[in-house]
Structure formats: structure tokens, C-alpha cells
């Protein structure tokens, strides 16, 4: 039954107006909602950019590129305010009316809320719209209906809604949705479904996010007592490796250090192909800067990110008198992977390295 928002009288869903007070049973957005949206967007688009724009256009800011950034911010703010007025005063679409009524009935009558969300989904405009545009309207409605199904114990219907939500998203946007569904499955104690979600998350995770995602999965599975599956021993090793742990080697008497080229500096796996491993010393007047190029396996090189690139760092560089010797006297190499640190020590055992 439809509850009148004005007098709370219960009405047949087929009625357009309340049988008691005559109020419309398919409400539009209220004046409070419209004004709240208008003021919120004005603050977001008009007030927040004002501070950076002020600093950009000060006389003390001579950079012309920054001025163009200021013009772009102003243009975005103007368009945002224009959209705020348009959105606040436009006519409420029919599918939005059903969604508004559905939200009012979630606690009053869950079955009526489901019926209204279903009608709203049927009425979402589809002609001439891309899947991404369609998903923008359908996804919030499907999530709200799925939440009601969950509360009513209608698991099959909930799963069907979530499957459509994920299919509507582009591949790059599916990972956060799968994580959201996995949390729902976790709360319901549905472990096989949760594991299925995480299998898809790992499959879809970008190469430069894969190790981070595997570690996130490892923490969750450990807490839940689940067995984590890996594609390779390398992935299992990286999951257990803490990127904040470092093996530091103080290397003295730096002449021509040997860099192991058959071991990956990040994951420690063997490398069969020829790989690069060089030391470079750059000179600036009487100063020197040492930098190394260590080998990466194909998998690490494919997923190169800040974590991989920080597999080894250089610190505590001590220079000789470069005008006389032209060399770095000592430095500290900080390896994230103890396997590679051991290989480096072994290759340079006669060159005064100290742990």
C-alpha cells in the first residue's frame, strides 16, 4: 500500500491522489531538497575555488601558465553554478518520482518500496544513451533495491541486482564495486561468494595495483581463516613481504661494484634473459650523485609503480675529494628484498660491504 506523505493514509498503488486529502501520491522533489542542492553546489563550485583563484591572480604570481589555470577554475565554477540552478529548478522526471516514493516506503512498506524501485528502473530513459550514462541512473536504484532484498533475506534477487550493477560498470570501475559486494557477502557469512568476488578483483586489478590488492586480500583472508590462492610462488612471496622493511648495506671502497643481473631486485625471482644493471655517478662541480639501475623481472617491470621503483634506495653518500679522486667513497644501499641484498653481498664479498 502507498502511504500518503501528507496525511499518512494508506492508498491503493494504482491511485494517483490520496483518497483522503487529495495529495499527489507520486511526489516531486521538495523545496527543501532543491534549495539544499542549490546551496551545496554553489558552495562547492563558487566558494571553494575562490581561494586558489585569489592566490593565482595576485600581482606576486607572474607565471602565465598559472593564470590559465585560474581561468579554467573560474570557467568550471561558472558551469558548476549554472548546473546547480538548472538541477534545482528542473522538472522531476517520472522515474525519479517513483524513486522518491520508494525511499519513503523502505521502512513503511518494504514490498511497496521494491515495487516502486522496480517501476523506476523500468522508466529510466534508455534511448540514445551509452551504457555508462545508463549505469549512472540505474546503479543507485539497483543498490537501494538490493539493500531491501538483503534485509528481507531475498538473496537470489539481491545477487541478480548486484550482477547487473557490476555488468553496467566499465571494467576499470568494477573492482570497487566487487569489493563493496564482497563486504556484503562477508557480513552475511557467504564465504564462497566472497572468495568468488576476490578472484574477480585480483583478475581485474591493474598490474601496478596487483601486489597491493593481493596484500589487502591476504589481510582479509587471514582474519576470516580463508586460504588465499596465488598464481605463482612470486605472488605469495610478495604478499608476505613488507615494503617498509629494508636490508641496509654500507658499501665502502666503491670502485666498480658487481650488480647481480640474474635476480630481480624487487621480488627476488630468477631472471633468465639478459638484464641491465649499472651504476651511474653524476658530477656537479665538486659534488657527485650516485645512482643504480638494478634488474627487474618481466612481471615487476610490467607492473612498475612507486613501490617497485623503491626496491632499492641510496643514502648516506660520502664523497672523496673529487678534484683528486673523482669517486664516491661510501654509501648505504637499502634493499626491500633480502634475497637480492644477499645476492649483492655475495657478488661484492671482496669490496668491503658491511651489513
Coordinates of C-alpha atoms in Angstrom, one line a residue:
X1 CA 0.0 0.0 0.0
X2 CA 1.1 3.6 -0.7
X3 CA 1.3 5.8 2.3
X4 CA 0.3 9.4 1.7
X5 CA 3.2 11.7 2.6
X6 CA 0.8 14.4 3.8
X7 CA -1.8 12.5 5.9
X8 CA -0.3 9.0 6.1
X9 CA -3.4 7.4 4.8
X10 CA -2.9 4.1 3.0
X11 CA -3.9 4.0 -0.6
X12 CA -4.1 1.6 -3.4
X13 CA -0.9 1.7 -5.5
X14 CA -3.0 2.4 -8.7
X15 CA -4.3 5.7 -7.3
X16 CA -2.7 8.9 -8.4
X17 CA -4.0 11.0 -5.5
X18 CA -4.7 10.3 -1.8
X19 CA -8.3 9.1 -1.1
X20 CA -8.5 11.3 2.0
X21 CA -6.6 14.6 1.4
X22 CA -6.2 14.5 -2.4
X23 CA -2.4 14.9 -2.2
X24 CA -0.4 13.6 -5.2
X25 CA 0.9 10.1 -4.4
X26 CA 3.9 10.4 -6.7
X27 CA 5.8 13.3 -5.1
X28 CA 8.3 15.6 -6.8
X29 CA 11.5 16.8 -5.2
X30 CA 10.6 19.1 -2.3
X31 CA 11.6 22.8 -2.0
X32 CA 14.0 21.9 0.9
X33 CA 15.8 19.3 -1.2
X34 CA 16.1 21.7 -4.2
X35 CA 17.4 24.6 -2.0
X36 CA 19.8 22.3 -0.2
X37 CA 21.2 21.0 -3.6
X38 CA 21.4 24.6 -4.9
X39 CA 23.3 26.0 -1.9
X40 CA 25.6 22.9 -1.7
X41 CA 26.7 23.2 -5.3
X42 CA 27.1 27.0 -5.1
X43 CA 29.5 26.5 -2.1
X44 CA 31.3 23.7 -3.8
X45 CA 31.7 25.4 -7.2
X46 CA 31.7 29.0 -6.2
X47 CA 33.3 29.4 -2.8
X48 CA 36.0 26.6 -2.7
X49 CA 37.8 27.7 -5.9
X50 CA 37.9 31.3 -4.7
X51 CA 41.0 30.8 -2.5
X52 CA 43.3 29.3 -5.2
X53 CA 42.0 31.8 -7.7
X54 CA 42.8 34.6 -5.3
X55 CA 46.4 33.4 -5.0
X56 CA 46.8 32.8 -8.7
X57 CA 45.8 36.3 -9.7
X58 CA 47.9 38.1 -7.1
X59 CA 50.5 40.5 -8.6
X60 CA 53.1 38.3 -6.9
X61 CA 52.2 35.4 -9.2
X62 CA 53.9 36.2 -12.5
X63 CA 53.7 32.7 -14.1
X64 CA 51.3 33.0 -17.1
X65 CA 50.5 29.2 -17.0
X66 CA 49.1 29.6 -13.5
X67 CA 46.9 32.4 -14.8
X68 CA 45.4 30.0 -17.3
X69 CA 44.8 27.5 -14.5
X70 CA 42.9 30.3 -12.8
X71 CA 40.8 30.9 -15.9
X72 CA 40.0 27.2 -16.1
X73 CA 38.9 27.2 -12.4
X74 CA 36.7 30.2 -13.0
X75 CA 35.1 28.6 -16.0
X76 CA 34.5 25.3 -14.1
X77 CA 33.0 27.3 -11.2
X78 CA 30.6 29.2 -13.5
X79 CA 29.5 26.0 -15.2
X80 CA 29.0 24.3 -11.8
X81 CA 26.8 27.2 -10.6
X82 CA 24.8 27.1 -13.8
X83 CA 24.2 23.4 -13.4
X84 CA 23.2 24.0 -9.8
X85 CA 20.4 26.3 -10.9
X86 CA 19.3 24.0 -13.7
X87 CA 19.2 20.9 -11.4
X88 CA 17.4 22.8 -8.7
X89 CA 14.6 24.1 -10.9
X90 CA 14.2 21.4 -13.5
X91 CA 11.1 19.2 -13.6
X92 CA 11.3 16.0 -11.6
X93 CA 11.3 13.0 -14.1
X94 CA 8.8 10.2 -13.7
X95 CA 11.4 7.6 -12.7
X96 CA 12.8 10.0 -10.0
X97 CA 9.3 10.4 -8.6
X98 CA 9.0 6.6 -8.2
X99 CA 12.4 6.5 -6.6
X100 CA 11.5 9.3 -4.1
X101 CA 8.3 7.4 -3.1
X102 CA 10.3 4.1 -2.8
X103 CA 12.7 5.7 -0.3
X104 CA 9.8 6.8 1.8
X105 CA 8.4 3.3 1.9
X106 CA 11.6 1.4 2.8
X107 CA 10.5 1.3 6.5
X108 CA 6.8 1.8 6.0
X109 CA 6.2 -1.0 3.5
X110 CA 9.3 -2.8 2.1
X111 CA 7.3 -4.6 -0.6
X112 CA 5.9 -1.2 -1.9
X113 CA 9.4 0.2 -1.9
X114 CA 10.6 -2.8 -4.1
X115 CA 7.6 -2.2 -6.4
X116 CA 8.4 1.5 -6.8
X117 CA 12.2 0.9 -7.3
X118 CA 11.3 -1.7 -10.0
X119 CA 9.0 0.8 -11.7
X120 CA 11.7 3.5 -11.5
X121 CA 14.2 1.1 -13.2
X122 CA 11.7 0.4 -16.0
X123 CA 11.1 4.1 -16.6
X124 CA 14.8 5.2 -16.7
X125 CA 15.3 6.7 -20.2
X126 CA 17.3 4.3 -22.4
X127 CA 17.0 5.5 -26.0
X128 CA 20.2 7.0 -27.4
X129 CA 22.2 6.6 -24.1
X130 CA 25.5 4.9 -23.7
X131 CA 25.9 2.1 -21.2
X132 CA 27.9 4.4 -19.0
X133 CA 25.1 7.1 -19.0
X134 CA 22.5 4.4 -18.3
X135 CA 24.6 3.0 -15.4
X136 CA 24.7 6.4 -13.8
X137 CA 20.9 6.3 -13.4
X138 CA 20.4 2.6 -12.8
X139 CA 23.2 1.8 -10.4
X140 CA 22.0 3.8 -7.4
X141 CA 18.4 2.4 -7.8
X142 CA 19.7 -1.1 -8.1
X143 CA 21.9 -0.7 -5.0
X144 CA 18.9 0.6 -3.0
X145 CA 16.7 -2.2 -4.2
X146 CA 19.4 -4.8 -3.5
X147 CA 19.7 -3.5 0.1
X148 CA 16.0 -4.1 0.7
X149 CA 16.3 -7.6 -0.8
X150 CA 19.2 -8.2 1.6
X151 CA 17.2 -7.1 4.6
X152 CA 14.2 -9.3 3.6
X153 CA 16.5 -12.3 3.1
X154 CA 15.8 -12.4 -0.7
X155 CA 19.4 -13.5 -1.6
X156 CA 18.7 -14.6 -5.2
X157 CA 17.1 -11.2 -6.1
X158 CA 19.9 -9.3 -4.3
X159 CA 22.6 -11.2 -6.3
X160 CA 20.8 -10.5 -9.5
X161 CA 20.8 -6.8 -8.8
X162 CA 24.4 -6.7 -7.9
X163 CA 25.3 -8.7 -11.0
X164 CA 23.6 -6.0 -13.1
X165 CA 25.4 -3.3 -11.2
X166 CA 28.8 -4.8 -11.9
X167 CA 28.0 -5.5 -15.6
X168 CA 26.9 -1.9 -16.1
X169 CA 30.2 -0.6 -14.9
X170 CA 33.2 -0.3 -17.2
X171 CA 36.0 -2.8 -16.5
X172 CA 38.2 -0.2 -14.7
X173 CA 35.3 0.6 -12.3
X174 CA 34.3 -2.9 -11.4
X175 CA 37.0 -3.5 -8.7
X176 CA 35.5 -1.1 -6.1
X177 CA 32.0 -2.5 -6.8
X178 CA 33.2 -6.0 -6.3
X179 CA 34.9 -5.0 -3.1
X180 CA 31.6 -3.5 -2.0
X181 CA 29.7 -6.7 -2.8
X182 CA 32.4 -8.7 -1.1
X183 CA 31.8 -6.7 2.1
X184 CA 28.1 -7.6 1.9
X185 CA 28.9 -11.3 1.4
X186 CA 31.3 -11.0 4.4
X187 CA 28.5 -9.5 6.6
X188 CA 26.1 -12.3 5.5
X189 CA 28.7 -15.0 6.2
X190 CA 28.7 -16.1 2.5
X191 CA 32.3 -17.1 2.2
X192 CA 32.2 -18.9 -1.2
X193 CA 30.6 -15.8 -2.7
X194 CA 33.2 -13.6 -1.1
X195 CA 36.0 -15.7 -2.4
X196 CA 34.5 -15.6 -5.9
X197 CA 34.3 -11.8 -5.6
X198 CA 38.0 -11.6 -4.7
X199 CA 39.0 -13.9 -7.5
X200 CA 37.4 -11.4 -9.9
X201 CA 39.0 -8.5 -8.1
X202 CA 42.5 -10.0 -8.4
X203 CA 41.8 -10.8 -12.1
X204 CA 40.7 -7.2 -12.8
X205 CA 43.3 -5.3 -10.7
X206 CA 45.7 -3.3 -12.8
X207 CA 49.2 -4.6 -13.0
X208 CA 50.6 -1.7 -10.9
X209 CA 48.0 -2.4 -8.2
X210 CA 48.2 -6.2 -8.2
X211 CA 50.6 -6.6 -5.3
X212 CA 48.8 -4.1 -3.1
X213 CA 45.5 -5.8 -3.9
X214 CA 47.0 -9.2 -3.0
X215 CA 48.2 -7.9 0.3
X216 CA 44.7 -6.5 1.0
X217 CA 43.2 -9.9 0.2
X218 CA 45.8 -11.6 2.5
X219 CA 44.8 -9.5 5.5
X220 CA 41.1 -10.2 4.9
X221 CA 41.6 -13.9 4.4
X222 CA 43.8 -14.2 7.5
X223 CA 41.1 -12.6 9.6
X224 CA 38.5 -14.9 8.1
X225 CA 40.5 -18.0 8.2
X226 CA 40.4 -18.5 4.4
X227 CA 43.1 -19.9 2.2
X228 CA 44.5 -17.4 -0.3
X229 CA 45.2 -18.6 -3.8
X230 CA 48.2 -17.4 -5.8
X231 CA 49.1 -17.6 -9.5
X232 CA 52.8 -18.1 -8.7
X233 CA 55.2 -18.5 -5.8
X234 CA 56.4 -15.0 -6.7
X235 CA 52.9 -13.6 -5.8
X236 CA 52.9 -15.5 -2.5
X237 CA 56.3 -14.1 -1.6
X238 CA 55.4 -10.5 -2.4
X239 CA 52.2 -10.8 -0.4
X240 CA 54.2 -11.7 2.7
X241 CA 57.0 -9.2 2.1
X242 CA 56.7 -5.9 3.9
X243 CA 57.7 -3.0 1.7
X244 CA 58.6 -0.9 4.7
X245 CA 61.3 -3.4 5.8
X246 CA 64.8 -2.7 4.5
X247 CA 68.1 -4.5 4.4
X248 CA 70.8 -1.8 4.6
X249 CA 74.3 -2.4 3.3
X250 CA 77.0 0.1 4.0
X251 CA 79.3 -0.2 0.9
X252 CA 82.8 1.1 1.3
X253 CA 85.7 1.5 -1.2
X254 CA 83.3 1.9 -4.1
X255 CA 85.2 1.2 -7.3
X256 CA 83.3 -1.0 -9.8
X257 CA 80.6 -2.8 -7.8
X258 CA 79.1 -6.0 -9.2
X259 CA 75.4 -5.9 -9.7
X260 CA 73.7 -9.3 -9.9
X261 CA 71.8 -9.5 -13.1
X262 CA 70.1 -12.8 -12.8
X263 CA 67.9 -11.9 -9.8
X264 CA 65.0 -9.4 -9.7
X265 CA 65.8 -6.6 -7.2
X266 CA 62.1 -6.4 -6.1
X267 CA 60.7 -9.9 -6.0
X268 CA 63.9 -11.9 -5.9
X269 CA 62.9 -14.4 -8.6
X270 CA 65.5 -15.6 -11.1
X271 CA 65.9 -13.8 -14.4
X272 CA 66.9 -15.9 -17.5
X273 CA 67.1 -13.1 -20.0
X274 CA 69.9 -10.6 -20.3
X275 CA 69.2 -7.7 -18.0
X276 CA 70.6 -4.3 -17.3
X277 CA 72.4 -3.5 -14.1
X278 CA 74.6 -0.4 -14.0
X279 CA 76.0 2.3 -11.7
X280 CA 76.0 5.9 -12.7
X281 CA 77.9 8.7 -10.9
X282 CA 77.0 12.2 -12.0
X283 CA 79.2 15.1 -11.2
X284 CA 78.2 18.7 -10.4
X285 CA 81.2 20.8 -9.7
X286 CA 82.9 19.1 -6.8
X287 CA 79.8 17.1 -5.9
X288 CA 78.8 13.6 -7.0
X289 CA 75.4 11.8 -7.2
X290 CA 75.4 8.0 -7.3
X291 CA 72.5 6.1 -8.9
X292 CA 72.0 2.5 -9.8
X293 CA 70.0 0.6 -12.3
X294 CA 69.0 -2.8 -10.9
X295 CA 67.4 -5.6 -12.9
X296 CA 63.6 -6.3 -12.8
X297 CA 61.9 -9.4 -13.9
X298 CA 59.3 -9.1 -16.6
X299 CA 56.3 -9.2 -14.2
X300 CA 57.8 -6.5 -11.9
X301 CA 58.8 -4.4 -14.9
X302 CA 55.3 -4.7 -16.3
X303 CA 53.7 -3.6 -13.0
X304 CA 56.3 -0.9 -12.3
X305 CA 55.0 1.6 -9.8
X306 CA 56.3 3.6 -6.9
X307 CA 56.6 0.5 -4.7
X308 CA 58.6 -1.4 -7.3
X309 CA 60.8 1.6 -8.1
X310 CA 61.6 2.0 -4.4
X311 CA 63.0 -1.6 -4.3
X312 CA 66.4 -0.1 -3.6
X313 CA 67.3 3.4 -2.3
X314 CA 70.6 5.1 -1.8
X315 CA 71.5 7.1 1.3
X316 CA 74.5 8.4 3.3
X317 CA 76.6 9.1 0.3
X318 CA 80.1 10.1 1.4
X319 CA 82.4 11.6 -1.2
X320 CA 86.1 11.7 -1.6
X321 CA 87.9 14.8 -2.8
X322 CA 86.5 14.7 -6.3
X323 CA 89.1 17.1 -7.6
X324 CA 91.7 14.5 -6.7
X325 CA 90.0 11.1 -6.8
X326 CA 86.7 11.7 -8.7
X327 CA 85.0 8.9 -6.8
X328 CA 82.3 8.2 -4.2
X329 CA 84.0 6.8 -1.0
X330 CA 81.0 5.1 0.5
X331 CA 77.2 4.9 0.6
X332 CA 74.3 2.9 2.0
X333 CA 72.1 0.7 -0.2
X334 CA 68.7 0.0 1.3
X335 CA 67.1 -3.2 -0.3
X336 CA 63.5 -4.0 0.2
X337 CA 64.2 -7.7 -0.7
X338 CA 66.6 -9.6 1.5
X339 CA 67.1 -12.2 -1.3
X340 CA 68.6 -9.6 -3.6
X341 CA 70.6 -8.0 -0.7
X342 CA 72.2 -11.4 -0.1
X343 CA 73.0 -11.8 -3.8
X344 CA 74.5 -8.3 -3.8
X345 CA 76.7 -9.1 -0.8
X346 CA 77.8 -12.3 -2.3
X347 CA 78.8 -10.7 -5.6
X348 CA 80.8 -8.0 -3.8
X349 CA 82.2 -10.0 -1.0
X350 CA 85.7 -8.7 -1.6
X351 CA 84.7 -5.0 -1.9
X352 CA 84.3 -4.2 1.8
X353 CA 80.5 -4.3 2.2
X354 CA 79.2 -4.2 5.7
X355 CA 75.7 -5.0 7.0

